[in-house]
Coordinates of C-alpha atoms and ligand atoms in Angstrom, one line a residue:
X1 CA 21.7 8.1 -22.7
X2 CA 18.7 9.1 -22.3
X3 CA 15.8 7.3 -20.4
X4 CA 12.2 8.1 -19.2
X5 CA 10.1 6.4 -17.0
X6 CA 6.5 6.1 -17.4
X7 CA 4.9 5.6 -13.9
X8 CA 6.1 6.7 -10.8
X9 CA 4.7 4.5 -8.4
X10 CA 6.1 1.6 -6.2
X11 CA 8.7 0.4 -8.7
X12 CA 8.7 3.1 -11.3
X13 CA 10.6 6.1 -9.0
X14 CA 13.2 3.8 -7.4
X15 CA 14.0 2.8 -11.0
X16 CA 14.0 6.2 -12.2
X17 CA 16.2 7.2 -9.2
X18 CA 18.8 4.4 -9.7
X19 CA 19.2 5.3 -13.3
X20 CA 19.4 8.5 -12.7
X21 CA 22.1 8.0 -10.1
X22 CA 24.3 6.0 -12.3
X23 CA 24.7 8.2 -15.3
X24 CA 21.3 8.4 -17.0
X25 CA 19.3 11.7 -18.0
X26 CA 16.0 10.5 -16.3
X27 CA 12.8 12.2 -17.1
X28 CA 9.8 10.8 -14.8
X29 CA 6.3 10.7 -16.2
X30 CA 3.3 10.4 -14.5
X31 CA -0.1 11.3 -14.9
X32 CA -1.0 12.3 -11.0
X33 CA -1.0 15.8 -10.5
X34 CA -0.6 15.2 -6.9
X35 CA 2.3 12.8 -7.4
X36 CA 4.2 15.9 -9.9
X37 CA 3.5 18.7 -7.3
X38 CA 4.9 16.6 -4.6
X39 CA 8.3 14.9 -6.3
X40 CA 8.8 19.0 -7.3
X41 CA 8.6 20.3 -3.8
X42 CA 11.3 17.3 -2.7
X43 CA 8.8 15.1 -1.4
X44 CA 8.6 11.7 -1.7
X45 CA 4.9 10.0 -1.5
X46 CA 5.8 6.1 -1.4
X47 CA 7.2 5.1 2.0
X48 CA 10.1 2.6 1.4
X49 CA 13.6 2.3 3.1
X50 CA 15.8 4.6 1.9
X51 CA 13.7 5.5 -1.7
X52 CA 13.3 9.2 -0.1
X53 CA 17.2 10.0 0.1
X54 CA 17.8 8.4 -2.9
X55 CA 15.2 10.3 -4.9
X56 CA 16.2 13.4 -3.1
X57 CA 19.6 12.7 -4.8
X58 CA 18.8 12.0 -8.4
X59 CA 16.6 15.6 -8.2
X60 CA 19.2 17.5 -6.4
X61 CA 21.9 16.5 -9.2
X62 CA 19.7 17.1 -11.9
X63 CA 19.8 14.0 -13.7
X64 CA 15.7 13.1 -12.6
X65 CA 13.4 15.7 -14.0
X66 CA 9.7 14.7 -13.3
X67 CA 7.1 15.9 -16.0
X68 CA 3.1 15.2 -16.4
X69 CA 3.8 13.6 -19.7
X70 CA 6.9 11.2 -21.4
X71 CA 9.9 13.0 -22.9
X72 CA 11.5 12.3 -25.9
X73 CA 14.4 9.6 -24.7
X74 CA 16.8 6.7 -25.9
X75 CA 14.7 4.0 -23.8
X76 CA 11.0 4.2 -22.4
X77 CA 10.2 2.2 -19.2
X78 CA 6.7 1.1 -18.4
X79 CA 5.9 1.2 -14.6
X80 CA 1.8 1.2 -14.7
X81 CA -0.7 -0.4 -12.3
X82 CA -1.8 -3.3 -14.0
X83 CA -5.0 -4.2 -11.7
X84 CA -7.9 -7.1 -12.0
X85 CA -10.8 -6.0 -13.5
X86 CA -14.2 -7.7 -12.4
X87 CA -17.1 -8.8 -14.1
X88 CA -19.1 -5.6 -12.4
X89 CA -16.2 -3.6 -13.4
X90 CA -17.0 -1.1 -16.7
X91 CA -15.5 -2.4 -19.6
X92 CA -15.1 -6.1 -18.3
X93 CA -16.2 -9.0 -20.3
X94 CA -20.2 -9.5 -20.2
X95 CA -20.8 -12.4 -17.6
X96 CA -17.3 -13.5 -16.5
X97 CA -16.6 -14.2 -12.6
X98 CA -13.0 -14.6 -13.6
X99 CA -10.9 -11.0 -12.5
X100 CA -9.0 -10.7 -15.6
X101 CA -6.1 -8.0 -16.2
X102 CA -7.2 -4.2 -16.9
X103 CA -4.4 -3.4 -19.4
X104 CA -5.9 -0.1 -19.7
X105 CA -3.2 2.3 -17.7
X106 CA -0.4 -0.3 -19.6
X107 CA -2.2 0.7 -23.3
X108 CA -2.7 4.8 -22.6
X109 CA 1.1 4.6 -21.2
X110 CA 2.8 3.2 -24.6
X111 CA 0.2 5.1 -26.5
X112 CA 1.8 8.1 -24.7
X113 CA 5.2 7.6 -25.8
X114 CA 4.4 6.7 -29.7
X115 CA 4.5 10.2 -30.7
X116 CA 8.2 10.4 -29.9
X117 CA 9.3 6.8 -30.7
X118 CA 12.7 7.4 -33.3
X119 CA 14.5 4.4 -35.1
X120 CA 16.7 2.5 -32.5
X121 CA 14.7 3.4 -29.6
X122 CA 13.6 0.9 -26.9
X123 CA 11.0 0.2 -25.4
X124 CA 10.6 -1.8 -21.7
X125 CA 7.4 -3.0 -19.9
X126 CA 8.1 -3.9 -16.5
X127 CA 4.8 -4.2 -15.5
X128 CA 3.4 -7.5 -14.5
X129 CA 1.5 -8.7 -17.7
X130 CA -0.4 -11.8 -19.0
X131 CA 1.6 -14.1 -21.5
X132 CA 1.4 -12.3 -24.8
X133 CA 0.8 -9.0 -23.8
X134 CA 4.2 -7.6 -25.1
X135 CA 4.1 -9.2 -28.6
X136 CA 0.0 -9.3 -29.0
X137 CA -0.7 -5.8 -27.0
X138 CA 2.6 -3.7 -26.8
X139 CA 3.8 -4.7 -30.4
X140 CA 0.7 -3.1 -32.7
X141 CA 0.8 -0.3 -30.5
X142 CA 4.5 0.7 -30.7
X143 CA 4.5 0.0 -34.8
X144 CA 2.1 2.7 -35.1
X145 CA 4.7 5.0 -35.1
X146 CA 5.3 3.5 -38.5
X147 CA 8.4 1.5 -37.2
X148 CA 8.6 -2.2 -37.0
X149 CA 8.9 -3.4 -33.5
X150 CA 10.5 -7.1 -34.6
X151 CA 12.7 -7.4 -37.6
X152 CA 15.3 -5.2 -37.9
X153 CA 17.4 -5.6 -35.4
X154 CA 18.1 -9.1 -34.9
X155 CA 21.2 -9.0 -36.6
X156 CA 22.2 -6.8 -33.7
X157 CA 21.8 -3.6 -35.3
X158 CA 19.8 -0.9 -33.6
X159 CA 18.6 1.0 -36.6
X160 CA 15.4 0.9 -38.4
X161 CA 13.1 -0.7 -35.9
X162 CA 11.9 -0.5 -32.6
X163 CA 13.6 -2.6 -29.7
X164 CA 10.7 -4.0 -27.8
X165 CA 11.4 -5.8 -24.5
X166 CA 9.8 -7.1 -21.1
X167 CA 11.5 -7.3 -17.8
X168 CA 9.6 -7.9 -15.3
X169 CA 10.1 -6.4 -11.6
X170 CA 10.6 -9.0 -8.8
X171 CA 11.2 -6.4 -6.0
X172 CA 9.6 -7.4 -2.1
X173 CA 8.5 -3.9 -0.8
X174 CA 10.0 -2.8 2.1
X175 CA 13.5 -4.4 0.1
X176 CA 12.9 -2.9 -2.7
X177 CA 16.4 -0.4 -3.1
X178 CA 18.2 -3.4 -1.8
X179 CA 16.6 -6.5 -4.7
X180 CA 16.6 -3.6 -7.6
X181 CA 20.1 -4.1 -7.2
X182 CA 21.0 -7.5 -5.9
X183 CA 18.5 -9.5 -7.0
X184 CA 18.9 -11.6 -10.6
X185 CA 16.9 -10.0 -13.5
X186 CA 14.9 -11.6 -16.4
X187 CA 14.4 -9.8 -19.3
X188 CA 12.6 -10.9 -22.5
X189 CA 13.1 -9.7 -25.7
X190 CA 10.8 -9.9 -28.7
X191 CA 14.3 -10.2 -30.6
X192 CA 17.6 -10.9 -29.1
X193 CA 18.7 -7.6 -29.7
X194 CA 16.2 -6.0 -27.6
X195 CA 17.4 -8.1 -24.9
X196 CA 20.7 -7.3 -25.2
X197 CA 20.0 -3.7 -25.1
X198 CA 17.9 -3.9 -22.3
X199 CA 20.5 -5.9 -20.4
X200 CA 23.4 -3.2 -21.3
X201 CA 21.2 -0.5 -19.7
X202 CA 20.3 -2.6 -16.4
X203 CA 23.5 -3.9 -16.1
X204 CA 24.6 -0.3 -14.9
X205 CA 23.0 -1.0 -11.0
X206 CA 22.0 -4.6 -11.4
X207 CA 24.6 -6.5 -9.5
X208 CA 22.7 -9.9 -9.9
X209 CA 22.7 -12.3 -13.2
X210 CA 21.2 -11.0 -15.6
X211 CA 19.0 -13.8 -17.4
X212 CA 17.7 -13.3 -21.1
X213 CA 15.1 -15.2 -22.7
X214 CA 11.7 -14.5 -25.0
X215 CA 9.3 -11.7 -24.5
X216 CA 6.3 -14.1 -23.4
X217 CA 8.8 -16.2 -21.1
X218 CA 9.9 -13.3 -19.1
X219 CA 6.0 -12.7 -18.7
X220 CA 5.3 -16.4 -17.9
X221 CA 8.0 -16.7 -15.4
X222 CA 7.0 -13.4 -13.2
X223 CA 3.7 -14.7 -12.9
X224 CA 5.1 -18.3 -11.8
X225 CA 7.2 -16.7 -9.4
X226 CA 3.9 -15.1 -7.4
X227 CA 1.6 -17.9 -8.2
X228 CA 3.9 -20.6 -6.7
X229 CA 3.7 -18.3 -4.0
X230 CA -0.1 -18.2 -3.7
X231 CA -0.8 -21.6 -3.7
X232 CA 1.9 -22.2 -1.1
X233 CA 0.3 -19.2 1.2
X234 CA -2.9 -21.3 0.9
X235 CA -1.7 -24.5 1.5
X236 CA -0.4 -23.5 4.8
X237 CA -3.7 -21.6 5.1
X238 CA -5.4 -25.1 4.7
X239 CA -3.4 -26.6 6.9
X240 CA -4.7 -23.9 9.5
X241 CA -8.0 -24.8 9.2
X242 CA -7.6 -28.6 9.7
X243 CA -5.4 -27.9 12.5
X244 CA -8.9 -25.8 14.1
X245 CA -10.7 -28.3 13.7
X246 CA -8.3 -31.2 15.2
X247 CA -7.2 -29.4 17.8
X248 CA -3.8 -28.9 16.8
X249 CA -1.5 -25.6 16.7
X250 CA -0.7 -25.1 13.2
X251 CA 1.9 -22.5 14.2
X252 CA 4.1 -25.1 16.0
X253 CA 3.1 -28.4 13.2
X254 CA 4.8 -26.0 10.4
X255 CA 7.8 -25.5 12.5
X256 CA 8.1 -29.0 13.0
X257 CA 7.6 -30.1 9.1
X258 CA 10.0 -27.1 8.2
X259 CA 13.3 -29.1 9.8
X260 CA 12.9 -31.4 6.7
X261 CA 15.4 -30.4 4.4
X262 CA 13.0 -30.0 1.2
X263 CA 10.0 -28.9 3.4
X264 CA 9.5 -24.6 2.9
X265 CA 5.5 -24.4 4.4
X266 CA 4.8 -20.4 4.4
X267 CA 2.3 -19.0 6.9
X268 CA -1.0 -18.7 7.5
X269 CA -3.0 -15.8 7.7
X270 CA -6.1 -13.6 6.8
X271 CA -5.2 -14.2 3.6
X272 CA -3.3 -12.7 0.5
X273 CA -2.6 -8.8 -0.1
X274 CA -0.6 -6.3 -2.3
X275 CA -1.2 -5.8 -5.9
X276 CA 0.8 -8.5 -6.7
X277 CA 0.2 -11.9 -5.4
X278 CA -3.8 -11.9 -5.2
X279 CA -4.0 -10.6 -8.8
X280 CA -1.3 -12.3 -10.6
X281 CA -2.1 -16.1 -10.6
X282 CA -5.5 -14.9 -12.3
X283 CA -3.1 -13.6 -15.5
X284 CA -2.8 -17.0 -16.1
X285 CA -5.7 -18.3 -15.6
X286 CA -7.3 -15.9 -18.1
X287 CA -5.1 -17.3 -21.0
X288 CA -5.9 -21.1 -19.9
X289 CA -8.8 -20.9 -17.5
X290 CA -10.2 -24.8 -18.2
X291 CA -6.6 -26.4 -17.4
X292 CA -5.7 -24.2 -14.0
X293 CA -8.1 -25.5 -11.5
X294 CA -5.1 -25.8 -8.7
X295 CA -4.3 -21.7 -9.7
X296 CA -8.0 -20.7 -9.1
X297 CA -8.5 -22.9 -5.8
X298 CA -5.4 -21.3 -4.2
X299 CA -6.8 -18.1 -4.8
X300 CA -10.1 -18.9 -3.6
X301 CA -8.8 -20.3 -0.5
X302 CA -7.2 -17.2 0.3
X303 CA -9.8 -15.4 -0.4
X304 CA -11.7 -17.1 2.3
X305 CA -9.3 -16.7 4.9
X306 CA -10.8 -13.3 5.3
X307 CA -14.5 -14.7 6.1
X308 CA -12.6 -17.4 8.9
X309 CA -11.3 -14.5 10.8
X310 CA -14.3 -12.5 10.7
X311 CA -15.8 -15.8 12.2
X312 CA -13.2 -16.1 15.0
X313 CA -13.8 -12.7 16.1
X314 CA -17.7 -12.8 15.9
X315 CA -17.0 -16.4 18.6
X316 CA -14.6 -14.0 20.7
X317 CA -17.6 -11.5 21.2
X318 CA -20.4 -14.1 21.1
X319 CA -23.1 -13.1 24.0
X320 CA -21.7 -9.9 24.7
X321 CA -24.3 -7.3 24.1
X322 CA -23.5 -4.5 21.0
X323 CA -19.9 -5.5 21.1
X324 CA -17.0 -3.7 19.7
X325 CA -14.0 -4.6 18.0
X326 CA -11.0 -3.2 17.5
X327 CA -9.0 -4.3 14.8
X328 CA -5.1 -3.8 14.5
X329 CA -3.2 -3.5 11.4
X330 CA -4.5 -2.4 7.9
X331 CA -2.1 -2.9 5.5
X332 CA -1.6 -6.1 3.5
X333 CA 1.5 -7.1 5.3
X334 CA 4.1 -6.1 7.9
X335 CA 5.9 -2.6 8.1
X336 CA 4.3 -1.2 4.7
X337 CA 1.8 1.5 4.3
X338 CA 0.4 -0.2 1.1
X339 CA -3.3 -1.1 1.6
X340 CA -4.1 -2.5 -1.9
X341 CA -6.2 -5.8 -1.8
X342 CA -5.3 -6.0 2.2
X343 CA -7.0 -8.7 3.5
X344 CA -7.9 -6.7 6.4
X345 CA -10.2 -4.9 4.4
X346 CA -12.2 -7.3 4.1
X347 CA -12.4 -8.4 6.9
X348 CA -13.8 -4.9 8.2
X349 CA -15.9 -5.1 5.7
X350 CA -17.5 -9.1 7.3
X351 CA -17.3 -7.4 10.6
X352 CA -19.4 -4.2 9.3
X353 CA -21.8 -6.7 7.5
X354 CA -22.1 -8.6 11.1
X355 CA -23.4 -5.4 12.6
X356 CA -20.5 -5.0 14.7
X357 CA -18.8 -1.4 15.5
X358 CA -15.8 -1.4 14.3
X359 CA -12.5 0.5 15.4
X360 CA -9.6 0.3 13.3
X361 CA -6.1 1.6 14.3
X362 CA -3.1 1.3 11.8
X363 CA 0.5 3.5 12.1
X364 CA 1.0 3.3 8.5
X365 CA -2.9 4.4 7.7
X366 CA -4.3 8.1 7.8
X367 CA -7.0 7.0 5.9
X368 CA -9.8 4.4 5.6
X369 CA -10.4 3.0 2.0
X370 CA -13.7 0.7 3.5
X371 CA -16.7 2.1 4.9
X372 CA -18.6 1.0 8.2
X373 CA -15.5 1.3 10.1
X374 CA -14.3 4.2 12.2
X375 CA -10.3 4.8 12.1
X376 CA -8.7 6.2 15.5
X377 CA -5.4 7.6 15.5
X378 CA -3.8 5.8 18.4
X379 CA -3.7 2.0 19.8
X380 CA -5.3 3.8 23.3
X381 CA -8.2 5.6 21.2
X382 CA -8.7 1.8 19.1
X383 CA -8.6 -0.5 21.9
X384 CA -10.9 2.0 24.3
X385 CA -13.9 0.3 25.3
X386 CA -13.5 -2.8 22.7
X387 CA -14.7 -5.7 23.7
X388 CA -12.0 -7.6 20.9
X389 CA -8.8 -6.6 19.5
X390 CA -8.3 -8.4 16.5
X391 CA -4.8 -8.0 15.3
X392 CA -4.7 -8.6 11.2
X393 CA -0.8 -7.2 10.3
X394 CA 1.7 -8.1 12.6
X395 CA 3.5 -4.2 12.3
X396 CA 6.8 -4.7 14.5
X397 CA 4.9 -1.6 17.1
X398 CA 2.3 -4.5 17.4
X399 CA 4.6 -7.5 18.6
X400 CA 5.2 -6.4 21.9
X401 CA 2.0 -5.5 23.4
X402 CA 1.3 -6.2 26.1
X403 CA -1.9 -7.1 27.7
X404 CA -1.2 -3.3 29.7
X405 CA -1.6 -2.1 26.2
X406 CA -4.7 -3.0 26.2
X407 CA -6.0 -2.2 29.2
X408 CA -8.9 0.0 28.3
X409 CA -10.7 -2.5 26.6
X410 CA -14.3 -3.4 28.1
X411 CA -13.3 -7.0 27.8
X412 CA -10.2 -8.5 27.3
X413 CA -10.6 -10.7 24.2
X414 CA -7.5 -10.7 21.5
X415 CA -7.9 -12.5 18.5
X416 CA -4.5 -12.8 16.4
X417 CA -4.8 -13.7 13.0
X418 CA -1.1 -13.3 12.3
X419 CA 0.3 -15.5 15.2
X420 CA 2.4 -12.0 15.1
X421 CA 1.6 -12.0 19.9
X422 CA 3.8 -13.7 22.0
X423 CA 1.3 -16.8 22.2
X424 CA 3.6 -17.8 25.4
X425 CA 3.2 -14.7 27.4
X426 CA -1.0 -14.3 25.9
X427 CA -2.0 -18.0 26.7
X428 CA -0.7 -17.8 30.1
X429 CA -3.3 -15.4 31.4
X430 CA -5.7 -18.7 30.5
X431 CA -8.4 -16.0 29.4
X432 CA -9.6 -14.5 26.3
X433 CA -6.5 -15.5 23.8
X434 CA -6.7 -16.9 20.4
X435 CA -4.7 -17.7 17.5
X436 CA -5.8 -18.6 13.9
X437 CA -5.1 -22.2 13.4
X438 CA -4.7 -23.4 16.5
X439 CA -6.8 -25.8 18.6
X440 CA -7.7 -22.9 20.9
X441 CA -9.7 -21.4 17.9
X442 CA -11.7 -24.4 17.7
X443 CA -13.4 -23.8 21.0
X444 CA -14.0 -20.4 20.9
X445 CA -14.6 -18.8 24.2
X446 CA -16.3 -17.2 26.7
X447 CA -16.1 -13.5 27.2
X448 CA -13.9 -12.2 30.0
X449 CA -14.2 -9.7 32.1
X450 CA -10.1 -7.5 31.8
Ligands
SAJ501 N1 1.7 -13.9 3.2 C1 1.1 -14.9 3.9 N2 1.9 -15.9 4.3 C2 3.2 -16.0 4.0 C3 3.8 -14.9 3.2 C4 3.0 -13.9 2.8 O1 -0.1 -14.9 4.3 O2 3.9 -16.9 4.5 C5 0.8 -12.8 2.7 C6 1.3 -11.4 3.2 O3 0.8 -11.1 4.5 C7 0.7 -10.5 2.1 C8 0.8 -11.3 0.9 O4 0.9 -12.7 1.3 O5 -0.6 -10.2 2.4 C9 2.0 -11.0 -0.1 O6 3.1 -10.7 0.7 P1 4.6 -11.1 0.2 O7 5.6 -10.5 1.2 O8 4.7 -12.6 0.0 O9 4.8 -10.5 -1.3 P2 4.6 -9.0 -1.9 O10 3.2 -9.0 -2.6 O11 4.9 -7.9 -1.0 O12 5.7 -9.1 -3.1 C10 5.6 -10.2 -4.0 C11 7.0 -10.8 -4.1 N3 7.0 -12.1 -4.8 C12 7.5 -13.2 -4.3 O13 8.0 -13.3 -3.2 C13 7.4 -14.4 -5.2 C14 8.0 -9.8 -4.8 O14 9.2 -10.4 -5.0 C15 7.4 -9.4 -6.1 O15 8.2 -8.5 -6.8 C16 6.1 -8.7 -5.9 O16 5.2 -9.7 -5.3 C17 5.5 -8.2 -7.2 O17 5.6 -7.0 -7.4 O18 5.1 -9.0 -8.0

């Protein structure tokens, strides 16, 4: 059987590279030249553990061929950014504050493959979508090839129509070899039989359940999945800022409430990255924006958490003359070299806007998506002459430092946003150390000579 993959990003090339190493004919499509030329040469541009040895495989047998444009195949899987677009954004509605989802890469992708849709054939969107997307967006599309994308084939029978199905991906990157294969799956079909087909083809590496339900609940339930996560991350963010401003240390109150048995608080932070989280619980808000105001606050919230951070490094500095700060950790989480919506971002961007030089030091990060900050290339070069280091992903290299680490600073201030510092070992120098949401962020403090 045949299958090809539209979109080789994040999800789309470990997909492509597990069907292709469990007895699919995989072609890989994407438009990036730069992503072609460097999948032919062998190499593998996504960092993720173990993704380059298994994509190495799949090419070196021959069953993953990567092209610039979709093959003819027995299934088509969509793997396409699906970003937010803005009101300032071209193209976005006139006057609306409210990100809303740019289908655009997910339309030109199934346009793509119309030309070589045949009776039988199915079709998968795994990218995350608002609810309706599949049977209001995908649906028109696909029957353009003249076949109906419904009917036919709910009597089981694969002939005549198209087989039009969504199944969303629920992958953690940095896991993501590891949940494509043990995690349970939900796919959607706009008939029964697309579902079933879809499940026959994922049930070849899928080693979890494999749930099948409706085309628009499949999309409803991915977005639940990362919105209940979002207003959780901004609950415990919430809970950060009272804890400030009472004189409380978040960090420990959270461990504390967590021993009750139906108590799961997340952590607090600079707020929410990825290209998952942040964007998703504004999907569905879009399709119900006067009945979601808990969805929208949650985002807000953690959108803020950016703006606190730039305010607890701007009290670290405060009467220190042209200060410098040195900020540590770029991408939107731990141990990942994705930089998409990082909160750290913007928070370079608040510290540029404050007049403050910036340094910026990130292993994962060769280069800097934000103006108004200057990247160095080692923790040394970064901290040299800073008079804050402000750590905003807690990268495992980062946990250990030490203040010796940081001992070319011109003062000795750390700010840790992340709580990712041994607090024990920082707060007993008694000088320059602060954690978001704790009562020693309340205070502020004076600047110290190292
Ligand atoms: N974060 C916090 N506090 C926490 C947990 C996370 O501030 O307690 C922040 C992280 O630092 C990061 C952001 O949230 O900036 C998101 O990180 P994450 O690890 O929670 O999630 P993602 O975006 O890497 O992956 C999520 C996952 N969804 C859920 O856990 C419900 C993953 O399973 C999805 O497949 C993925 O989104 C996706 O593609 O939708």
């Amino acid at each position: 059987m045949r299958v090809c993959v539209i979109g080789l990003g994040y999800i789309g090339l470990p997909t492509a590279a597990m069907f292709a190493t469990h007895g699919y004919q995989v072609t890989g499509a994407d438009t990036s030249d730069r992503v072609i030329r460097a999948l032919c040469e062998g190499n593998v541009h996504i960092r993720e553990p173990g993704l380059e040895e298994l994509v190495r495989t799949a090419l070196g047998s021959g069953n993953l061929q990567v092209r610039s444009r979709p093959q003819p195949a027995d299934a088509f899987i969509i793997s396409v950014p699906t970003p937010c677009t803005h009101s300032e954004t071209p193209g976005a509605s006139p006057g609306k504050a409210r990100p809303e989802a740019d289908l655009s890469c997910v339309v030109s992708a199934v346009e793509s493959i119309v030309p070589h849709l045949q009776p039988g054939n199915l079709v998968i969107l795994e990218s995350t979508v608002p609810p309706r997307t599949t049977s209001d967006v995908l649906r028109p599309i696909v029957e353009r090839s003249g076949l109906q994308a419904a009917a036919p084939a709910d009597d089981g029978s694969t002939t005549g129509g198209i087989l039009l199905a969504h199944c969303p991906e629920r992958v953690l990157p940095g896991r993501i070899l590891d949940e494509l294969v043990h995690n349970d799956r939900i796919i959607g079909g706009l008939t029964p039989a697309a579902a079933e087909k879809a499940r026959s083809i994922y049930a070849s590496f899928v080693e979890g359940q494999i749930l099948t339900t409706e085309a628009t609940t499949a999309e409803m339930v991915k977005l639940m999945e990362n919105t209940y996560r979002d207003i959780n991350i901004a609950l415990a963010n919430e809970f950060a800022l009272v804890a400030e401003r009472l004189g409380v240390d978040v960090w420990e109150a959270v461990e504390l409430a967590n021993r009750h048995p139906r108590v799961n608080i997340l952590k607090p932070g600079p707020g929410v990255g990825g290209h998952c989280i942040a964007v998703d619980p504004w999907f569905i808000a879009q399709m119900a924006p006067d009945i979601t105001p808990l969805i929208q606050t949650a985002r807000h919230v953690n959108d803020g958490m950016a703006g606190h951070v730039v305010d607890l490094a701007k009290a670290a500095v405060a009467g220190i003359q042209e200060p410098v700060i040195a900020c540590l950790g770029l991408t939107y989480k731990a141990n990942v070299d994705d930089v998409r919506e990082s909160p750290a971002m913007e928070v370079l961007r608040g510290l540029h806007e404050e007049g403050f030089e910036v340094h910026a030091f990130d292993p994962y990060v060769r280069q800097l998506p934000v103006l108004g900050a200057c990247l160095r290339d080692s923790l040394p070069a970064a901290v040299a002459g800073a008079d804050c280091a402000l750590l905003l992903t807690d990268h495992a290299a980062f946990r250990s430092l030490t203040p010796n680490d940081l001992e070319g600073m011109r003062h000795l201030n750390v700010v840790d946003a992340r709580h990712g510092l041994d607090a024990l070992q920082w707060r007993a120098l008694g000088r320059g150390y602060v954690t978001l949401g704790t009562g020693h962020a309340r205070h502020g403090k004076e600047a110290d000579e190292p």
